[in-house]
């Protein structure tokens, strides 16, 4: 079945086989894990949208508020004729706030692994910002990629990485991402990063254990996806959503815990679970303004400005490239 499909759908099946490789590698490991990027199939993306609207989930609202309140000041960092490059742009909802405050911007370059999504979004952006050149790039933001000629030749480039997506990386991966962004943007560049801040454990734990159970559905949907795309036999009623703040490592951990000893098949392979054994599905690292600044400095970015909301839950931080 898969072998036949692979011939006719090369693009889709490249993804499927990478998904299979990554899932099997993670489920053979001890402790078990699955990379968090696989949450975002169609249903997963929809569930994440619902998470951003939950009373307990403050990050998205806080970030939007900071961007709206300080859009003019943020825009002052962007010289006329510059190109704005968004890493992992998705729906470009946050970029729109900046675009409205940057009328002299030459180009907006949304970069996302999901080509279909940014093509559609670009059509809407061109309609809403007729004077703006929109140059979508389909790429994995963790790997080197080339900017379109028009963005390359602009007098300067500004990176935008909102949503605390940087928190999904291990700190060394976050540093590698910042280094890659510096290489892509080039000398004279600036970078605008949105990052969730270290705060009261109760606030953090509540944000990932909402009372409606949407985060639990989001987490468990990963098993549904494995069942559908990799012929998995996970029974969703035998796994439970676990999310907690790990104080030592400044991160929320999400896991799926097996409620009993059991065997599950995935892509023809049998995976054994002990009772209580978990699959580690996500880390969401929390930073202070200082700890992110230190990380960025280490790879050549000079910290410039930082804004937070009134409760200091979330931050927007800017950096410029040294040299
Ligand atoms: C999209 C990675 C920022 O870590 O808060 C939300 C994902 N996971 N609830 C986050 C997520 C569980 C989210 N990020």
PDB file of C-alpha atoms in Angstrom, residues 47-320:
ATOM      1  CA  UNK A  47      -6.617  21.907  18.517  1.00  0.00           C
ATOM      2  CA  UNK A  48      -3.634  24.238  18.995  1.00  0.00           C
ATOM      3  CA  UNK A  49      -5.782  27.140  17.743  1.00  0.00           C
ATOM      4  CA  UNK A  50      -8.342  26.190  20.418  1.00  0.00           C
ATOM      5  CA  UNK A  51      -5.563  26.044  23.058  1.00  0.00           C
ATOM      6  CA  UNK A  52      -4.616  29.649  22.251  1.00  0.00           C
ATOM      7  CA  UNK A  53      -8.177  30.695  23.164  1.00  0.00           C
ATOM      8  CA  UNK A  54      -8.300  28.863  26.532  1.00  0.00           C
ATOM      9  CA  UNK A  55      -8.585  30.937  29.707  1.00  0.00           C
ATOM     10  CA  UNK A  56      -5.537  29.177  31.223  1.00  0.00           C
ATOM     11  CA  UNK A  57      -3.327  29.486  28.130  1.00  0.00           C
ATOM     12  CA  UNK A  58      -1.935  33.017  28.457  1.00  0.00           C
ATOM     13  CA  UNK A  59       1.056  33.055  25.987  1.00  0.00           C
ATOM     14  CA  UNK A  60      -0.745  33.923  22.746  1.00  0.00           C
ATOM     15  CA  UNK A  61      -2.898  36.667  24.279  1.00  0.00           C
ATOM     16  CA  UNK A  62       0.078  38.163  26.134  1.00  0.00           C
ATOM     17  CA  UNK A  63       2.240  38.192  23.027  1.00  0.00           C
ATOM     18  CA  UNK A  64      -0.456  39.769  20.848  1.00  0.00           C
ATOM     19  CA  UNK A  65      -0.986  42.438  23.499  1.00  0.00           C
ATOM     20  CA  UNK A  66       2.751  43.251  23.666  1.00  0.00           C
ATOM     21  CA  UNK A  67       2.978  43.422  19.865  1.00  0.00           C
ATOM     22  CA  UNK A  68      -0.058  45.721  19.615  1.00  0.00           C
ATOM     23  CA  UNK A  69       1.058  47.977  22.431  1.00  0.00           C
ATOM     24  CA  UNK A  70       4.658  48.364  21.216  1.00  0.00           C
ATOM     25  CA  UNK A  71       4.266  47.937  17.445  1.00  0.00           C
ATOM     26  CA  UNK A  72       5.429  51.508  16.767  1.00  0.00           C
ATOM     27  CA  UNK A  73       8.579  51.155  18.888  1.00  0.00           C
ATOM     28  CA  UNK A  74       9.351  47.752  17.371  1.00  0.00           C
ATOM     29  CA  UNK A  75       8.866  49.206  13.890  1.00  0.00           C
ATOM     30  CA  UNK A  76      11.436  51.920  14.671  1.00  0.00           C
ATOM     31  CA  UNK A  77      14.118  49.204  14.651  1.00  0.00           C
ATOM     32  CA  UNK A  78      13.304  48.474  11.023  1.00  0.00           C
ATOM     33  CA  UNK A  79      14.920  50.783   8.440  1.00  0.00           C
ATOM     34  CA  UNK A  80      12.933  51.765   5.315  1.00  0.00           C
ATOM     35  CA  UNK A  81      13.266  49.257   2.497  1.00  0.00           C
ATOM     36  CA  UNK A  82      14.045  46.337   4.823  1.00  0.00           C
ATOM     37  CA  UNK A  83      12.672  42.818   4.391  1.00  0.00           C
ATOM     38  CA  UNK A  84      10.842  41.080   7.267  1.00  0.00           C
ATOM     39  CA  UNK A  85      11.533  37.316   7.396  1.00  0.00           C
ATOM     40  CA  UNK A  86       9.218  35.276   9.623  1.00  0.00           C
ATOM     41  CA  UNK A  87      10.437  31.841  10.750  1.00  0.00           C
ATOM     42  CA  UNK A  88       7.566  29.346  10.982  1.00  0.00           C
ATOM     43  CA  UNK A  89       4.948  31.874   9.935  1.00  0.00           C
ATOM     44  CA  UNK A  90       1.842  29.672   9.936  1.00  0.00           C
ATOM     45  CA  UNK A  91      -1.140  32.016   9.684  1.00  0.00           C
ATOM     46  CA  UNK A  92       0.941  35.263   9.897  1.00  0.00           C
ATOM     47  CA  UNK A  93      -1.534  36.612  12.488  1.00  0.00           C
ATOM     48  CA  UNK A  94       1.200  38.207  14.592  1.00  0.00           C
ATOM     49  CA  UNK A  95       3.141  39.512  11.585  1.00  0.00           C
ATOM     50  CA  UNK A  96       0.053  41.443  10.493  1.00  0.00           C
ATOM     51  CA  UNK A  97       0.343  43.577  13.635  1.00  0.00           C
ATOM     52  CA  UNK A  98       3.927  44.482  12.705  1.00  0.00           C
ATOM     53  CA  UNK A  99       3.145  44.927   8.990  1.00  0.00           C
ATOM     54  CA  UNK A 100       0.506  47.543   9.827  1.00  0.00           C
ATOM     55  CA  UNK A 101       3.153  49.494  11.780  1.00  0.00           C
ATOM     56  CA  UNK A 102       5.839  49.166   9.054  1.00  0.00           C
ATOM     57  CA  UNK A 103       4.473  50.940   5.969  1.00  0.00           C
ATOM     58  CA  UNK A 104       7.964  51.397   4.469  1.00  0.00           C
ATOM     59  CA  UNK A 105       8.818  47.699   4.518  1.00  0.00           C
ATOM     60  CA  UNK A 106       9.932  46.445   1.084  1.00  0.00           C
ATOM     61  CA  UNK A 107       9.090  42.772   1.468  1.00  0.00           C
ATOM     62  CA  UNK A 108       7.603  40.198   3.831  1.00  0.00           C
ATOM     63  CA  UNK A 109       9.038  36.677   3.590  1.00  0.00           C
ATOM     64  CA  UNK A 110       6.936  34.083   5.433  1.00  0.00           C
ATOM     65  CA  UNK A 111       8.940  30.853   5.847  1.00  0.00           C
ATOM     66  CA  UNK A 112       7.155  27.648   6.798  1.00  0.00           C
ATOM     67  CA  UNK A 113       7.444  23.920   6.235  1.00  0.00           C
ATOM     68  CA  UNK A 114       3.776  23.884   5.163  1.00  0.00           C
ATOM     69  CA  UNK A 115       3.863  25.325   1.634  1.00  0.00           C
ATOM     70  CA  UNK A 116       0.124  25.134   1.076  1.00  0.00           C
ATOM     71  CA  UNK A 117      -0.627  27.218   4.160  1.00  0.00           C
ATOM     72  CA  UNK A 118       1.791  30.077   3.312  1.00  0.00           C
ATOM     73  CA  UNK A 119       0.742  30.235  -0.351  1.00  0.00           C
ATOM     74  CA  UNK A 120      -2.859  30.713   0.731  1.00  0.00           C
ATOM     75  CA  UNK A 121      -1.886  33.200   3.432  1.00  0.00           C
ATOM     76  CA  UNK A 122       0.296  35.136   0.981  1.00  0.00           C
ATOM     77  CA  UNK A 123      -2.655  35.639  -1.371  1.00  0.00           C
ATOM     78  CA  UNK A 124      -4.616  37.199   1.489  1.00  0.00           C
ATOM     79  CA  UNK A 125      -1.678  39.343   2.618  1.00  0.00           C
ATOM     80  CA  UNK A 126      -1.207  40.748  -0.910  1.00  0.00           C
ATOM     81  CA  UNK A 127      -4.863  41.748  -0.911  1.00  0.00           C
ATOM     82  CA  UNK A 128      -4.676  43.335   2.567  1.00  0.00           C
ATOM     83  CA  UNK A 129      -1.268  45.034   2.000  1.00  0.00           C
ATOM     84  CA  UNK A 130      -1.280  45.950  -1.713  1.00  0.00           C
ATOM     85  CA  UNK A 131       1.972  47.953  -1.494  1.00  0.00           C
ATOM     86  CA  UNK A 132       3.866  45.046   0.097  1.00  0.00           C
ATOM     87  CA  UNK A 133       5.859  42.411  -1.794  1.00  0.00           C
ATOM     88  CA  UNK A 134       5.088  39.007  -0.239  1.00  0.00           C
ATOM     89  CA  UNK A 135       7.671  36.315  -1.004  1.00  0.00           C
ATOM     90  CA  UNK A 136       6.744  32.986   0.623  1.00  0.00           C
ATOM     91  CA  UNK A 137       9.477  30.370   1.124  1.00  0.00           C
ATOM     92  CA  UNK A 138       8.723  26.722   1.866  1.00  0.00           C
ATOM     93  CA  UNK A 139      11.556  25.488   4.070  1.00  0.00           C
ATOM     94  CA  UNK A 140      12.517  23.827   7.340  1.00  0.00           C
ATOM     95  CA  UNK A 141      13.521  26.802   9.513  1.00  0.00           C
ATOM     96  CA  UNK A 142      16.151  24.725  11.323  1.00  0.00           C
ATOM     97  CA  UNK A 143      18.106  24.116   8.127  1.00  0.00           C
ATOM     98  CA  UNK A 144      19.993  26.556   5.908  1.00  0.00           C
ATOM     99  CA  UNK A 145      17.811  27.990   3.133  1.00  0.00           C
ATOM    100  CA  UNK A 146      18.126  30.777   0.557  1.00  0.00           C
ATOM    101  CA  UNK A 147      16.126  33.981   0.711  1.00  0.00           C
ATOM    102  CA  UNK A 148      14.455  35.221  -2.485  1.00  0.00           C
ATOM    103  CA  UNK A 149      16.623  37.621  -4.534  1.00  0.00           C
ATOM    104  CA  UNK A 150      14.501  40.663  -3.631  1.00  0.00           C
ATOM    105  CA  UNK A 151      14.924  40.030   0.092  1.00  0.00           C
ATOM    106  CA  UNK A 152      18.609  39.245  -0.359  1.00  0.00           C
ATOM    107  CA  UNK A 153      19.241  42.582  -2.088  1.00  0.00           C
ATOM    108  CA  UNK A 154      17.200  44.689   0.393  1.00  0.00           C
ATOM    109  CA  UNK A 155      19.364  47.088   2.443  1.00  0.00           C
ATOM    110  CA  UNK A 156      18.681  44.985   5.575  1.00  0.00           C
ATOM    111  CA  UNK A 157      16.739  42.024   6.849  1.00  0.00           C
ATOM    112  CA  UNK A 158      14.729  41.616  10.073  1.00  0.00           C
ATOM    113  CA  UNK A 159      13.935  38.162  11.421  1.00  0.00           C
ATOM    114  CA  UNK A 160      10.701  37.489  13.328  1.00  0.00           C
ATOM    115  CA  UNK A 161      10.302  34.352  15.469  1.00  0.00           C
ATOM    116  CA  UNK A 162       7.191  34.704  17.647  1.00  0.00           C
ATOM    117  CA  UNK A 163       5.064  32.258  19.649  1.00  0.00           C
ATOM    118  CA  UNK A 164       7.791  30.956  21.966  1.00  0.00           C
ATOM    119  CA  UNK A 165       8.440  28.331  19.319  1.00  0.00           C
ATOM    120  CA  UNK A 166      12.082  28.700  20.369  1.00  0.00           C
ATOM    121  CA  UNK A 167      10.992  27.065  23.662  1.00  0.00           C
ATOM    122  CA  UNK A 168      10.349  23.773  21.858  1.00  0.00           C
ATOM    123  CA  UNK A 169      14.089  23.481  21.167  1.00  0.00           C
ATOM    124  CA  UNK A 170      16.690  22.174  23.587  1.00  0.00           C
ATOM    125  CA  UNK A 171      18.875  25.148  24.597  1.00  0.00           C
ATOM    126  CA  UNK A 172      21.707  23.962  22.315  1.00  0.00           C
ATOM    127  CA  UNK A 173      19.218  23.645  19.440  1.00  0.00           C
ATOM    128  CA  UNK A 174      17.887  27.134  20.195  1.00  0.00           C
ATOM    129  CA  UNK A 175      21.462  28.436  19.925  1.00  0.00           C
ATOM    130  CA  UNK A 176      21.893  26.565  16.635  1.00  0.00           C
ATOM    131  CA  UNK A 177      18.638  28.054  15.358  1.00  0.00           C
ATOM    132  CA  UNK A 178      19.806  31.585  16.261  1.00  0.00           C
ATOM    133  CA  UNK A 179      23.126  30.948  14.513  1.00  0.00           C
ATOM    134  CA  UNK A 180      21.338  29.671  11.387  1.00  0.00           C
ATOM    135  CA  UNK A 181      19.028  32.720  11.447  1.00  0.00           C
ATOM    136  CA  UNK A 182      22.100  34.995  11.629  1.00  0.00           C
ATOM    137  CA  UNK A 183      23.636  33.262   8.602  1.00  0.00           C
ATOM    138  CA  UNK A 184      20.427  33.520   6.607  1.00  0.00           C
ATOM    139  CA  UNK A 185      19.701  37.171   7.491  1.00  0.00           C
ATOM    140  CA  UNK A 186      23.280  38.394   7.066  1.00  0.00           C
ATOM    141  CA  UNK A 187      25.200  41.403   8.373  1.00  0.00           C
ATOM    142  CA  UNK A 188      23.220  44.389   9.620  1.00  0.00           C
ATOM    143  CA  UNK A 189      20.247  42.178  10.466  1.00  0.00           C
ATOM    144  CA  UNK A 190      17.918  42.427  13.457  1.00  0.00           C
ATOM    145  CA  UNK A 191      15.822  39.733  15.070  1.00  0.00           C
ATOM    146  CA  UNK A 192      12.514  39.932  16.972  1.00  0.00           C
ATOM    147  CA  UNK A 193      11.830  36.907  19.209  1.00  0.00           C
ATOM    148  CA  UNK A 194       8.738  36.111  21.299  1.00  0.00           C
ATOM    149  CA  UNK A 195       9.494  33.937  24.317  1.00  0.00           C
ATOM    150  CA  UNK A 196       7.499  32.706  27.316  1.00  0.00           C
ATOM    151  CA  UNK A 197       8.972  33.707  30.685  1.00  0.00           C
ATOM    152  CA  UNK A 198       9.731  31.759  33.869  1.00  0.00           C
ATOM    153  CA  UNK A 199       6.913  32.413  36.336  1.00  0.00           C
ATOM    154  CA  UNK A 200       4.768  30.901  39.117  1.00  0.00           C
ATOM    155  CA  UNK A 201       4.545  27.112  38.826  1.00  0.00           C
ATOM    156  CA  UNK A 202       0.777  27.186  39.272  1.00  0.00           C
ATOM    157  CA  UNK A 203       0.269  29.510  36.299  1.00  0.00           C
ATOM    158  CA  UNK A 204       2.573  27.345  34.155  1.00  0.00           C
ATOM    159  CA  UNK A 205       0.998  24.042  35.143  1.00  0.00           C
ATOM    160  CA  UNK A 206      -2.549  25.363  34.581  1.00  0.00           C
ATOM    161  CA  UNK A 207      -1.658  26.539  31.052  1.00  0.00           C
ATOM    162  CA  UNK A 208      -0.832  22.938  30.056  1.00  0.00           C
ATOM    163  CA  UNK A 209      -3.583  21.232  32.109  1.00  0.00           C
ATOM    164  CA  UNK A 210      -6.670  23.148  31.031  1.00  0.00           C
ATOM    165  CA  UNK A 211     -10.016  22.335  32.608  1.00  0.00           C
ATOM    166  CA  UNK A 212     -11.667  21.605  29.233  1.00  0.00           C
ATOM    167  CA  UNK A 213      -9.062  18.953  28.404  1.00  0.00           C
ATOM    168  CA  UNK A 214      -8.133  20.507  25.047  1.00  0.00           C
ATOM    169  CA  UNK A 215      -4.388  20.167  25.743  1.00  0.00           C
ATOM    170  CA  UNK A 216      -4.959  16.495  26.625  1.00  0.00           C
ATOM    171  CA  UNK A 217      -6.749  16.010  23.278  1.00  0.00           C
ATOM    172  CA  UNK A 218      -3.900  17.825  21.501  1.00  0.00           C
ATOM    173  CA  UNK A 219      -1.354  15.503  23.144  1.00  0.00           C
ATOM    174  CA  UNK A 220      -3.380  12.300  22.538  1.00  0.00           C
ATOM    175  CA  UNK A 221      -3.992  13.278  18.896  1.00  0.00           C
ATOM    176  CA  UNK A 222      -0.366  12.327  18.273  1.00  0.00           C
ATOM    177  CA  UNK A 223      -1.382   8.677  18.874  1.00  0.00           C
ATOM    178  CA  UNK A 224      -4.369   9.067  16.539  1.00  0.00           C
ATOM    179  CA  UNK A 225      -1.987  10.384  13.893  1.00  0.00           C
ATOM    180  CA  UNK A 226       0.423   7.463  14.403  1.00  0.00           C
ATOM    181  CA  UNK A 227      -2.505   5.028  14.170  1.00  0.00           C
ATOM    182  CA  UNK A 228      -3.732   6.592  10.921  1.00  0.00           C
ATOM    183  CA  UNK A 229      -0.456   7.305   9.132  1.00  0.00           C
ATOM    184  CA  UNK A 230       1.770   4.497  10.431  1.00  0.00           C
ATOM    185  CA  UNK A 231      -0.749   1.721  11.005  1.00  0.00           C
ATOM    186  CA  UNK A 232      -0.474   2.054  14.771  1.00  0.00           C
ATOM    187  CA  UNK A 233      -2.656   0.169  17.253  1.00  0.00           C
ATOM    188  CA  UNK A 234      -2.627   2.658  20.135  1.00  0.00           C
ATOM    189  CA  UNK A 235      -5.810   2.527  22.227  1.00  0.00           C
ATOM    190  CA  UNK A 236      -6.373   6.110  23.318  1.00  0.00           C
ATOM    191  CA  UNK A 237      -8.253   5.103  26.483  1.00  0.00           C
ATOM    192  CA  UNK A 238      -5.099   3.343  27.755  1.00  0.00           C
ATOM    193  CA  UNK A 239      -2.926   6.485  27.644  1.00  0.00           C
ATOM    194  CA  UNK A 240      -3.142   9.624  29.740  1.00  0.00           C
ATOM    195  CA  UNK A 241      -1.997  13.234  29.252  1.00  0.00           C
ATOM    196  CA  UNK A 242       0.690  14.313  31.751  1.00  0.00           C
ATOM    197  CA  UNK A 243       2.067  17.866  31.820  1.00  0.00           C
ATOM    198  CA  UNK A 244       4.195  19.399  34.567  1.00  0.00           C
ATOM    199  CA  UNK A 245       6.798  22.073  35.129  1.00  0.00           C
ATOM    200  CA  UNK A 246      10.356  20.804  35.589  1.00  0.00           C
ATOM    201  CA  UNK A 247      11.897  23.469  37.859  1.00  0.00           C
ATOM    202  CA  UNK A 248      15.530  22.427  37.428  1.00  0.00           C
ATOM    203  CA  UNK A 249      15.352  22.611  33.660  1.00  0.00           C
ATOM    204  CA  UNK A 250      12.912  25.543  33.383  1.00  0.00           C
ATOM    205  CA  UNK A 251      10.577  23.643  31.113  1.00  0.00           C
ATOM    206  CA  UNK A 252       7.077  22.258  30.837  1.00  0.00           C
ATOM    207  CA  UNK A 253       7.210  18.579  29.916  1.00  0.00           C
ATOM    208  CA  UNK A 254       4.336  16.833  28.213  1.00  0.00           C
ATOM    209  CA  UNK A 255       4.096  13.058  28.237  1.00  0.00           C
ATOM    210  CA  UNK A 256       1.633  10.329  27.302  1.00  0.00           C
ATOM    211  CA  UNK A 257       1.558   7.747  30.096  1.00  0.00           C
ATOM    212  CA  UNK A 258       0.528   4.133  29.494  1.00  0.00           C
ATOM    213  CA  UNK A 259      -2.083   3.185  32.097  1.00  0.00           C
ATOM    214  CA  UNK A 260      -1.084  -0.480  31.925  1.00  0.00           C
ATOM    215  CA  UNK A 261       1.545  -2.910  30.718  1.00  0.00           C
ATOM    216  CA  UNK A 262       0.857  -3.449  27.040  1.00  0.00           C
ATOM    217  CA  UNK A 263       2.180  -4.047  23.532  1.00  0.00           C
ATOM    218  CA  UNK A 264       1.425  -1.654  20.683  1.00  0.00           C
ATOM    219  CA  UNK A 265       2.190  -2.126  16.987  1.00  0.00           C
ATOM    220  CA  UNK A 266       3.565   0.736  14.917  1.00  0.00           C
ATOM    221  CA  UNK A 267       4.580   0.312  11.255  1.00  0.00           C
ATOM    222  CA  UNK A 268       4.792  -3.444  11.765  1.00  0.00           C
ATOM    223  CA  UNK A 269       7.005  -3.168  14.846  1.00  0.00           C
ATOM    224  CA  UNK A 270       5.942  -4.191  18.360  1.00  0.00           C
ATOM    225  CA  UNK A 271       6.562  -1.646  21.111  1.00  0.00           C
ATOM    226  CA  UNK A 272       6.400  -2.721  24.773  1.00  0.00           C
ATOM    227  CA  UNK A 273       5.085  -0.426  27.488  1.00  0.00           C
ATOM    228  CA  UNK A 274       5.455  -0.911  31.238  1.00  0.00           C
ATOM    229  CA  UNK A 275       2.547   0.270  33.379  1.00  0.00           C
ATOM    230  CA  UNK A 276       3.128   3.985  33.904  1.00  0.00           C
ATOM    231  CA  UNK A 277       5.806   4.255  31.235  1.00  0.00           C
ATOM    232  CA  UNK A 278       5.584   7.482  29.233  1.00  0.00           C
ATOM    233  CA  UNK A 279       6.269   8.833  25.766  1.00  0.00           C
ATOM    234  CA  UNK A 280       7.880  12.272  26.164  1.00  0.00           C
ATOM    235  CA  UNK A 281       6.053  14.366  23.566  1.00  0.00           C
ATOM    236  CA  UNK A 282       7.118  17.962  24.219  1.00  0.00           C
ATOM    237  CA  UNK A 283       9.386  20.330  26.091  1.00  0.00           C
ATOM    238  CA  UNK A 284       8.383  23.958  26.336  1.00  0.00           C
ATOM    239  CA  UNK A 285      11.373  25.823  27.745  1.00  0.00           C
ATOM    240  CA  UNK A 286      10.817  29.027  29.686  1.00  0.00           C
ATOM    241  CA  UNK A 287      13.435  31.787  29.714  1.00  0.00           C
ATOM    242  CA  UNK A 288      14.151  35.028  31.523  1.00  0.00           C
ATOM    243  CA  UNK A 289      14.986  38.110  29.475  1.00  0.00           C
ATOM    244  CA  UNK A 290      18.575  37.632  30.684  1.00  0.00           C
ATOM    245  CA  UNK A 291      18.840  33.908  29.926  1.00  0.00           C
ATOM    246  CA  UNK A 292      17.660  34.334  26.329  1.00  0.00           C
ATOM    247  CA  UNK A 293      19.972  37.318  25.914  1.00  0.00           C
ATOM    248  CA  UNK A 294      22.918  35.201  27.125  1.00  0.00           C
ATOM    249  CA  UNK A 295      22.038  32.406  24.704  1.00  0.00           C
ATOM    250  CA  UNK A 296      21.779  34.869  21.792  1.00  0.00           C
ATOM    251  CA  UNK A 297      25.000  36.670  22.730  1.00  0.00           C
ATOM    252  CA  UNK A 298      26.799  33.327  22.609  1.00  0.00           C
ATOM    253  CA  UNK A 299      26.087  33.045  18.873  1.00  0.00           C
ATOM    254  CA  UNK A 300      26.774  36.677  17.937  1.00  0.00           C
ATOM    255  CA  UNK A 301      23.429  38.462  18.461  1.00  0.00           C
ATOM    256  CA  UNK A 302      23.568  41.647  20.549  1.00  0.00           C
ATOM    257  CA  UNK A 303      20.539  42.097  22.835  1.00  0.00           C
ATOM    258  CA  UNK A 304      18.804  45.369  22.040  1.00  0.00           C
ATOM    259  CA  UNK A 305      15.317  45.861  23.539  1.00  0.00           C
ATOM    260  CA  UNK A 306      12.833  43.792  25.536  1.00  0.00           C
ATOM    261  CA  UNK A 307       9.131  44.327  26.256  1.00  0.00           C
ATOM    262  CA  UNK A 308       6.869  42.347  28.568  1.00  0.00           C
ATOM    263  CA  UNK A 309       3.195  42.458  29.542  1.00  0.00           C
ATOM    264  CA  UNK A 310       2.166  43.933  32.913  1.00  0.00           C
ATOM    265  CA  UNK A 311       2.379  40.545  34.704  1.00  0.00           C
ATOM    266  CA  UNK A 312       5.753  39.753  33.064  1.00  0.00           C
ATOM    267  CA  UNK A 313       4.372  36.484  31.684  1.00  0.00           C
ATOM    268  CA  UNK A 314       5.741  36.843  28.148  1.00  0.00           C
ATOM    269  CA  UNK A 315       8.416  38.843  26.358  1.00  0.00           C
ATOM    270  CA  UNK A 316       9.253  40.257  22.949  1.00  0.00           C
ATOM    271  CA  UNK A 317      13.016  40.691  22.661  1.00  0.00           C
ATOM    272  CA  UNK A 318      15.089  42.203  19.881  1.00  0.00           C
ATOM    273  CA  UNK A 319      18.683  41.570  18.836  1.00  0.00           C
ATOM    274  CA  UNK A 320      21.075  42.951  16.260  1.00  0.00           C
TER     275      UNK A 320
END
